[in-house]
Short mmCIF file of C-alpha atoms in Angstrom, two decimals:
data_model
loop_
_atom_site.label_atom_id
_atom_site.label_comp_id
_atom_site.label_asym_id
_atom_site.label_seq_id
_atom_site.Cartn_x
_atom_site.Cartn_y
_atom_site.Cartn_z
CA UNK A 90 -2.04 33.92 7.89
CA UNK A 91 0.53 31.24 7.09
CA UNK A 92 1.51 29.08 10.05
CA UNK A 93 5.28 28.64 10.14
CA UNK A 94 6.71 25.37 11.44
CA UNK A 95 10.20 24.41 12.52
CA UNK A 96 11.69 22.03 9.97
CA UNK A 97 13.64 18.87 10.85
CA UNK A 98 17.14 18.43 9.42
CA UNK A 99 17.94 15.93 6.69
CA UNK A 100 21.64 15.04 6.86
CA UNK A 101 23.40 13.05 4.14
CA UNK A 102 25.32 10.11 5.63
CA UNK A 103 26.54 7.80 2.85
CA UNK A 104 26.09 7.47 -0.91
CA UNK A 105 26.43 4.16 -2.76
CA UNK A 106 26.60 3.37 -6.47
CA UNK A 107 23.83 1.04 -7.73
CA UNK A 108 23.42 -0.92 -10.94
CA UNK A 109 21.95 1.07 -13.80
CA UNK A 110 18.17 0.64 -14.12
CA UNK A 111 16.66 -1.12 -17.14
CA UNK A 112 14.17 1.69 -17.92
CA UNK A 113 11.60 -0.85 -19.11
CA UNK A 114 8.57 -0.17 -16.89
CA UNK A 115 5.30 1.04 -18.41
CA UNK A 116 3.97 4.43 -17.35
CA UNK A 117 0.74 4.16 -15.32
CA UNK A 118 -1.20 7.40 -15.01
CA UNK A 119 -3.86 5.77 -12.81
CA UNK A 120 -2.79 3.78 -9.75
CA UNK A 121 -4.44 1.17 -7.55
CA UNK A 122 -3.98 1.20 -3.80
CA UNK A 123 -5.53 -1.09 -1.22
CA UNK A 124 -5.01 1.36 1.65
CA UNK A 125 -7.80 3.93 1.72
CA UNK A 126 -8.80 6.66 4.16
CA UNK A 127 -9.67 4.34 7.08
CA UNK A 128 -6.56 2.24 6.48
CA UNK A 129 -4.37 5.35 6.40
CA UNK A 130 -5.66 6.51 9.77
CA UNK A 131 -4.67 3.19 11.34
CA UNK A 132 -1.10 3.20 10.05
CA UNK A 133 1.45 3.50 12.89
CA UNK A 134 3.56 6.64 13.20
CA UNK A 135 6.99 5.79 11.69
CA UNK A 136 9.90 5.38 14.12
CA UNK A 137 13.15 7.31 13.65
CA UNK A 138 14.80 4.29 11.98
CA UNK A 139 11.76 3.99 9.66
CA UNK A 140 12.04 7.67 8.72
CA UNK A 141 15.76 7.30 7.95
CA UNK A 142 14.90 4.45 5.59
CA UNK A 143 11.85 6.12 4.00
CA UNK A 144 13.65 9.43 3.39
CA UNK A 145 16.82 7.89 1.97
CA UNK A 146 16.68 8.41 -1.77
CA UNK A 147 17.76 7.24 -5.18
CA UNK A 148 19.29 9.57 -7.74
CA UNK A 149 19.35 8.73 -11.43
CA UNK A 150 21.60 10.74 -13.72
CA UNK A 151 21.13 11.50 -17.42
CA UNK A 152 23.84 8.99 -18.41
CA UNK A 153 21.84 6.16 -16.77
CA UNK A 154 23.96 5.75 -13.63
CA UNK A 155 22.23 5.49 -10.25
CA UNK A 156 23.10 6.08 -6.58
CA UNK A 157 21.44 5.48 -3.21
CA UNK A 158 21.95 8.12 -0.50
CA UNK A 159 21.31 7.21 3.13
CA UNK A 160 20.25 10.05 5.41
CA UNK A 161 19.84 10.82 9.08
CA UNK A 162 16.87 12.79 10.43
CA UNK A 163 17.40 15.31 13.22
CA UNK A 164 14.66 17.09 15.17
CA UNK A 165 11.71 15.11 13.76
CA UNK A 166 8.46 15.54 15.70
CA UNK A 167 5.32 13.47 15.09
CA UNK A 168 2.56 15.77 13.86
CA UNK A 169 -0.56 13.67 13.21
CA UNK A 170 -3.41 15.31 11.31
CA UNK A 171 -6.69 15.69 13.12
CA UNK A 172 -9.61 14.74 10.90
CA UNK A 173 -12.15 17.48 11.47
CA UNK A 174 -14.40 17.13 8.44
CA UNK A 175 -17.71 15.36 8.33
CA UNK A 176 -17.76 12.28 6.16
CA UNK A 177 -19.18 12.85 2.70
CA UNK A 178 -20.82 10.20 0.51
CA UNK A 179 -18.24 8.59 -1.76
CA UNK A 180 -18.58 9.04 -5.52
CA UNK A 181 -18.38 5.99 -7.72
CA UNK A 182 -16.07 5.44 -10.68
CA UNK A 183 -15.80 8.99 -11.97
CA UNK A 184 -13.00 11.48 -12.49
CA UNK A 185 -15.30 14.35 -13.39
CA UNK A 186 -17.68 14.74 -10.46
CA UNK A 187 -20.99 16.21 -11.66
CA UNK A 188 -20.53 19.36 -13.76
CA UNK A 189 -17.00 19.66 -15.15
CA UNK A 190 -15.55 22.63 -13.24
CA UNK A 191 -12.16 22.77 -14.99
CA UNK A 192 -11.01 25.89 -16.83
CA UNK A 193 -8.88 25.77 -19.99
CA UNK A 194 -6.47 28.71 -19.99
CA UNK A 195 -6.27 30.21 -23.49
CA UNK A 196 -5.09 33.78 -23.02
CA UNK A 197 -1.31 33.94 -23.47
CA UNK A 198 -1.12 36.77 -20.92
CA UNK A 199 -2.22 34.23 -18.31
CA UNK A 200 -0.39 31.19 -19.71
CA UNK A 201 2.99 32.89 -19.74
CA UNK A 202 2.64 34.69 -16.40
CA UNK A 203 2.67 33.61 -12.77
CA UNK A 204 1.18 31.36 -11.41
CA UNK A 205 0.18 29.47 -14.59
CA UNK A 206 3.66 29.63 -16.13
CA UNK A 207 4.96 27.44 -13.28
CA UNK A 208 3.10 24.41 -14.71
CA UNK A 209 5.29 22.13 -16.85
CA UNK A 210 4.81 18.98 -18.90
CA UNK A 211 6.88 15.83 -18.23
CA UNK A 212 7.87 13.78 -21.30
CA UNK A 213 6.48 10.57 -19.72
CA UNK A 214 2.96 12.05 -19.88
CA UNK A 215 2.53 13.78 -16.51
CA UNK A 216 2.61 17.36 -15.26
CA UNK A 217 4.91 19.11 -12.78
CA UNK A 218 5.64 22.51 -11.25
CA UNK A 219 8.70 24.77 -11.14
CA UNK A 220 10.10 25.05 -7.60
CA UNK A 221 13.48 26.72 -8.29
CA UNK A 222 15.46 28.06 -11.28
CA UNK A 223 16.60 24.47 -11.95
CA UNK A 224 14.12 22.11 -10.25
CA UNK A 225 10.70 20.62 -10.96
CA UNK A 226 8.43 18.84 -8.48
CA UNK A 227 6.28 15.97 -9.80
CA UNK A 228 4.86 12.56 -8.81
CA UNK A 229 7.23 9.59 -8.38
CA UNK A 230 4.93 7.20 -10.26
CA UNK A 231 5.45 9.29 -13.41
CA UNK A 232 9.04 8.03 -13.40
CA UNK A 233 9.07 4.71 -11.50
CA UNK A 234 6.51 1.92 -11.02
CA UNK A 235 8.04 0.60 -7.78
CA UNK A 236 10.27 -1.94 -9.49
CA UNK A 237 11.93 -0.12 -12.37
CA UNK A 238 12.11 3.28 -14.02
CA UNK A 239 9.60 3.85 -16.80
CA UNK A 240 10.45 3.84 -20.48
CA UNK A 241 11.61 7.25 -21.60
CA UNK A 242 12.81 8.36 -18.16
CA UNK A 243 16.44 7.77 -19.15
CA UNK A 244 16.14 10.65 -21.62
CA UNK A 245 13.67 12.57 -19.52
CA UNK A 246 12.64 16.05 -20.68
CA UNK A 247 10.57 18.85 -19.19
CA UNK A 248 8.39 21.10 -21.35
CA UNK A 249 8.14 24.74 -20.25
CA UNK A 250 5.21 26.61 -21.73
CA UNK A 251 5.61 29.14 -24.47
CA UNK A 252 2.92 30.51 -26.78
CA UNK A 253 3.17 29.97 -30.52
CA UNK A 254 4.27 33.13 -32.28
CA UNK A 255 1.82 34.62 -34.76
CA UNK A 256 4.36 34.34 -37.56
CA UNK A 257 5.12 30.68 -36.73
CA UNK A 258 8.59 30.91 -38.16
CA UNK A 259 8.29 34.26 -39.95
CA UNK A 260 11.55 36.20 -39.98
CA UNK A 261 11.45 39.34 -37.83
CA UNK A 262 12.47 42.67 -39.28
CA UNK A 263 16.20 43.02 -38.89
CA UNK A 264 16.70 39.36 -37.92
CA UNK A 265 19.91 37.67 -39.00
CA UNK A 266 19.78 35.53 -42.08
CA UNK A 267 20.04 31.76 -41.62
CA UNK A 268 23.33 29.91 -42.19
CA UNK A 269 21.76 28.16 -45.14
CA UNK A 270 20.85 31.48 -46.76
CA UNK A 271 24.32 32.98 -46.14
CA UNK A 272 26.14 29.96 -47.55
CA UNK A 273 23.78 29.90 -50.55
CA UNK A 274 24.45 33.59 -51.20
CA UNK A 275 28.21 32.96 -51.23
CA UNK A 276 28.01 29.98 -53.56
CA UNK A 277 25.11 30.94 -55.84
CA UNK A 278 23.35 34.34 -55.82
CA UNK A 279 20.41 32.87 -57.77
CA UNK A 280 19.83 30.22 -55.05
CA UNK A 281 19.80 32.93 -52.39
CA UNK A 282 17.17 34.87 -54.33
CA UNK A 283 15.02 31.71 -54.54
CA UNK A 284 15.27 31.17 -50.76
CA UNK A 285 14.13 34.75 -50.08
CA UNK A 286 11.20 34.24 -52.47
CA UNK A 287 10.18 31.12 -50.50
CA UNK A 288 10.28 32.99 -47.17
CA UNK A 289 7.97 35.67 -48.61
CA UNK A 290 5.63 32.98 -49.91
CA UNK A 291 5.46 31.37 -46.45
CA UNK A 292 4.56 34.74 -44.93
CA UNK A 293 1.69 35.23 -47.39
CA UNK A 294 0.36 31.73 -46.59
CA UNK A 295 0.41 32.46 -42.86
CA UNK A 296 -1.36 35.79 -43.33
CA UNK A 297 -3.93 34.09 -45.55
CA UNK A 298 -4.75 31.40 -42.98
CA UNK A 299 -6.68 34.10 -41.07
CA UNK A 300 -8.86 32.98 -38.18
CA UNK A 301 -7.50 29.45 -38.07
CA UNK A 302 -3.99 30.75 -37.41
CA UNK A 303 -5.30 33.07 -34.70
CA UNK A 304 -6.83 30.10 -32.87
CA UNK A 305 -3.55 28.19 -32.75
CA UNK A 306 -1.87 31.26 -31.26
CA UNK A 307 -3.77 30.60 -28.04
CA UNK A 308 -2.52 27.03 -27.71
CA UNK A 309 0.66 26.56 -25.69
CA UNK A 310 3.71 24.96 -27.21
CA UNK A 311 6.69 23.76 -25.20
CA UNK A 312 10.35 24.57 -24.89
CA UNK A 313 11.85 21.19 -23.96
CA UNK A 314 14.77 20.93 -21.54
CA UNK A 315 16.74 17.78 -20.68
CA UNK A 316 16.79 16.53 -17.08
CA UNK A 317 20.22 16.24 -15.46
CA UNK A 318 19.20 14.11 -12.45
CA UNK A 319 16.12 12.73 -10.69
CA UNK A 320 15.59 12.21 -6.93
CA UNK A 321 12.98 9.74 -5.62
CA UNK A 322 12.50 8.87 -1.91
CA UNK A 323 13.01 5.25 -0.90
CA UNK A 324 9.60 5.38 0.80
CA UNK A 325 7.98 5.29 -2.66
CA UNK A 326 9.57 1.93 -3.49
CA UNK A 327 8.53 0.46 -0.13
CA UNK A 328 4.98 1.79 -0.39
CA UNK A 329 4.37 0.43 -3.86
CA UNK A 330 6.04 -2.92 -3.22
CA UNK A 331 4.06 -3.54 -0.04
CA UNK A 332 0.80 -1.91 -1.20
CA UNK A 333 0.97 0.14 1.98
CA UNK A 334 0.37 3.73 0.93
CA UNK A 335 1.16 6.43 -1.58
CA UNK A 336 2.61 8.74 1.06
CA UNK A 337 5.89 9.17 -0.82
CA UNK A 338 4.62 9.65 -4.37
CA UNK A 339 6.80 12.66 -5.17
CA UNK A 340 10.08 13.33 -6.99
CA UNK A 341 12.31 16.26 -7.89
CA UNK A 342 13.94 16.73 -11.31
CA UNK A 343 17.06 18.86 -11.76
CA UNK A 344 17.12 20.54 -15.16
CA UNK A 345 20.26 20.59 -17.28
CA UNK A 346 19.88 24.32 -17.87
CA UNK A 347 18.28 26.90 -15.55
CA UNK A 348 15.19 28.76 -16.72
CA UNK A 349 14.47 32.45 -16.13
CA UNK A 350 10.83 32.11 -15.15
CA UNK A 351 9.18 32.84 -11.84
CA UNK A 352 8.74 29.65 -9.82
CA UNK A 353 6.51 28.83 -6.86
CA UNK A 354 7.65 28.52 -3.24
CA UNK A 355 7.18 25.40 -1.14
CA UNK A 356 5.10 25.46 2.03
CA UNK A 357 4.07 23.06 4.79
CA UNK A 358 0.58 21.69 4.24
CA UNK A 359 -1.70 22.79 7.09
CA UNK A 360 -4.55 20.66 8.41
CA UNK A 361 -7.95 21.35 6.86
CA UNK A 362 -9.02 23.33 9.92
CA UNK A 363 -5.99 25.65 9.65
CA UNK A 364 -5.97 25.99 5.86
CA UNK A 365 -5.75 29.61 4.62
CA UNK A 366 -8.45 30.40 2.09
CA UNK A 367 -9.90 26.86 2.39
CA UNK A 368 -9.51 26.20 -1.38
CA UNK A 369 -6.71 24.32 -3.14
CA UNK A 370 -5.66 25.14 -6.72
CA UNK A 371 -3.65 23.34 -9.40
CA UNK A 372 -2.97 23.44 -13.13
CA UNK A 373 -1.84 20.64 -15.42
CA UNK A 374 -2.11 19.10 -18.87
CA UNK A 375 -5.12 16.76 -18.77
CA UNK A 376 -5.08 14.16 -21.55
CA UNK A 377 -8.69 14.79 -22.59
CA UNK A 378 -7.86 18.44 -23.41
CA UNK A 379 -4.81 17.91 -25.56
CA UNK A 380 -2.46 20.87 -25.83
CA UNK A 381 -4.36 22.92 -23.25
CA UNK A 382 -3.38 24.11 -19.81
CA UNK A 383 -6.22 23.19 -17.45
CA UNK A 384 -6.81 24.95 -14.10
CA UNK A 385 -9.15 23.90 -11.27
CA UNK A 386 -9.87 24.57 -7.62
CA UNK A 387 -11.89 22.86 -4.89
CA UNK A 388 -11.96 22.21 -1.15
CA UNK A 389 -10.36 19.27 0.66
CA UNK A 390 -12.83 16.54 1.64
CA UNK A 391 -10.70 14.55 4.08
CA UNK A 392 -7.11 14.04 5.20
CA UNK A 393 -4.65 11.64 6.79
CA UNK A 394 -1.16 12.34 8.13
CA UNK A 395 0.34 12.28 4.63
CA UNK A 396 -2.52 12.55 2.13
CA UNK A 397 -5.33 14.91 1.13
CA UNK A 398 -8.54 13.47 -0.34
CA UNK A 399 -10.45 15.78 -2.66
CA UNK A 400 -12.85 15.81 -5.59
CA UNK A 401 -11.22 18.38 -7.88
CA UNK A 402 -12.14 17.41 -11.44
CA UNK A 403 -9.03 15.95 -13.08
CA UNK A 404 -8.06 13.52 -15.82
CA UNK A 405 -4.83 11.52 -16.38
CA UNK A 406 -2.02 13.78 -17.52
CA UNK A 407 -2.55 16.25 -14.67
CA UNK A 408 -0.87 13.89 -12.16
CA UNK A 409 2.29 15.40 -10.71
CA UNK A 410 0.83 18.92 -10.66
CA UNK A 411 1.75 21.12 -7.72
CA UNK A 412 -1.24 21.85 -5.49
CA UNK A 413 -1.07 25.31 -3.95
CA UNK A 414 -2.90 27.59 -1.54
CA UNK A 415 -3.29 31.30 -2.01
CA UNK A 416 -3.70 33.93 0.67
CA UNK A 417 -3.98 37.69 0.50
CA UNK A 418 -1.89 38.81 3.43
CA UNK A 419 -2.88 41.87 5.50
CA UNK A 420 -2.00 45.27 3.93
CA UNK A 421 -0.74 43.62 0.71
CA UNK A 422 -2.46 43.77 -2.67
CA UNK A 423 -0.96 40.64 -4.23
CA UNK A 424 -1.83 37.03 -3.50
CA UNK A 425 0.79 34.88 -1.79
CA UNK A 426 0.91 31.30 -3.12
CA UNK A 427 2.68 28.21 -1.79
CA UNK A 428 2.82 24.59 -2.95
CA UNK A 429 1.50 22.37 -0.16
CA UNK A 430 0.94 19.04 -1.96
CA UNK A 431 1.59 17.03 -5.14
CA UNK A 432 -1.39 15.67 -7.06
CA UNK A 433 -0.97 11.88 -7.14
CA UNK A 434 -4.06 11.16 -9.20
CA UNK A 435 -7.28 9.22 -9.31
CA UNK A 436 -7.19 6.23 -6.91
CA UNK A 437 -9.32 3.10 -6.63
CA UNK A 438 -9.73 1.61 -3.16
CA UNK A 439 -11.53 -1.43 -1.81
CA UNK A 440 -13.82 -0.20 1.01
CA UNK A 441 -16.10 -2.78 2.64
CA UNK A 442 -15.92 -4.97 -0.45
CA UNK A 443 -16.79 -2.15 -2.89
CA UNK A 444 -14.55 -0.26 -5.28
CA UNK A 445 -14.68 3.44 -4.43
CA UNK A 446 -12.66 6.29 -5.86
CA UNK A 447 -11.29 9.70 -4.96
CA UNK A 448 -8.49 12.03 -6.00
CA UNK A 449 -5.41 11.98 -3.81
CA UNK A 450 -2.67 14.51 -3.14
CA UNK A 451 0.55 13.86 -1.22
CA UNK A 452 0.91 16.45 1.53
CA UNK A 453 4.19 18.32 2.01
CA UNK A 454 4.80 17.56 5.68
CA UNK A 455 7.72 19.13 7.62
CA UNK A 456 9.84 16.04 6.84
CA UNK A 457 9.03 16.08 3.14
CA UNK A 458 9.63 19.83 3.02
CA UNK A 459 13.07 19.24 4.57
CA UNK A 460 13.88 16.56 2.01
CA UNK A 461 12.66 18.45 -1.07
CA UNK A 462 14.39 21.63 0.13
CA UNK A 463 17.60 19.62 0.68
CA UNK A 464 17.42 18.27 -2.89
CA UNK A 465 16.97 21.79 -4.25
CA UNK A 466 19.70 23.55 -2.24
CA UNK A 467 22.11 20.69 -1.47
CA UNK A 468 22.11 21.71 2.23
CA UNK A 469 19.61 22.55 4.97
CA UNK A 470 20.70 26.15 5.60
CA UNK A 471 17.78 27.55 3.56
CA UNK A 472 15.27 25.05 4.91
CA UNK A 473 14.79 25.96 8.57
CA UNK A 474 11.29 27.46 8.33
CA UNK A 475 8.38 26.33 6.15
#
């Protein structure tokens, strides 16, 4: 069963206006960190003043303006993770570990239905996941490199999956005529007849393309939506600047228009020992499988207070995906799914003088749950249990 935890309160104290960012940073889909698993375990537990600083956040709006919001944290309790797993041999310099275990989702019945329809594409090259009718959870490094916001994040867009229609532009029976066709009919009846002839010719071409057209039907296309505002925790800037950790590599995007799709609930990440179902799952848009939604699952290899270490096969482009658990609750037929981490990506770490690698996910701790929930709802009334 899911283990509920009492959530601390995040209280907004003051908001300041900041200078507009330059939006000149380059997007990095693969990060370098000098603080690996052993280093993470030795990091001190943050004090209350540290938490207030780390959980304060920047907000960037679509017009390029920026604010800093300072917060207070009430009811925070230290909850260190106990590392219960045996140490596994580290893999070297690979993102696909052994046999590639990823699945490309082709069937539109799966792509456009829960849980796969919650995966979204970020215009800077990453993935994300729907967490409310208007919000997307992703990785902070997809938007900010620690010093400045990346190019393209000023006009940030989110792509929601839709499948290409078989007609690919074919007019449906009874559909309204285009403005161009109506105006042409008013001005010149012969021009209107020519337009209708063209439409019929396009239909015949599409029918004649046969099998090739059927293949493209299975590939997802995207309905792009502008982002109204972006929230990034101040802890991300501190972590990157000081090469301390990637504990705060997460961000929430507020969409300009709400969508009508089913989204996925947030949950508190349990320790490995208490993890329901033992397997984690996530879907994203890996760069080496262009235009495809890619799903994978695996077990967690190790953990620290804020990070999961795992060897799920993944390539750049899938960073920012929401990692979820699924559990079939007693006397219920359907699976229950909750997002418990954000996939941060493939990390290189210096361990005993050697470069080793692993895939890292940022855990949704009670504090991070409180913050993300606060960003989504604007208050903490709906964020008391996670």
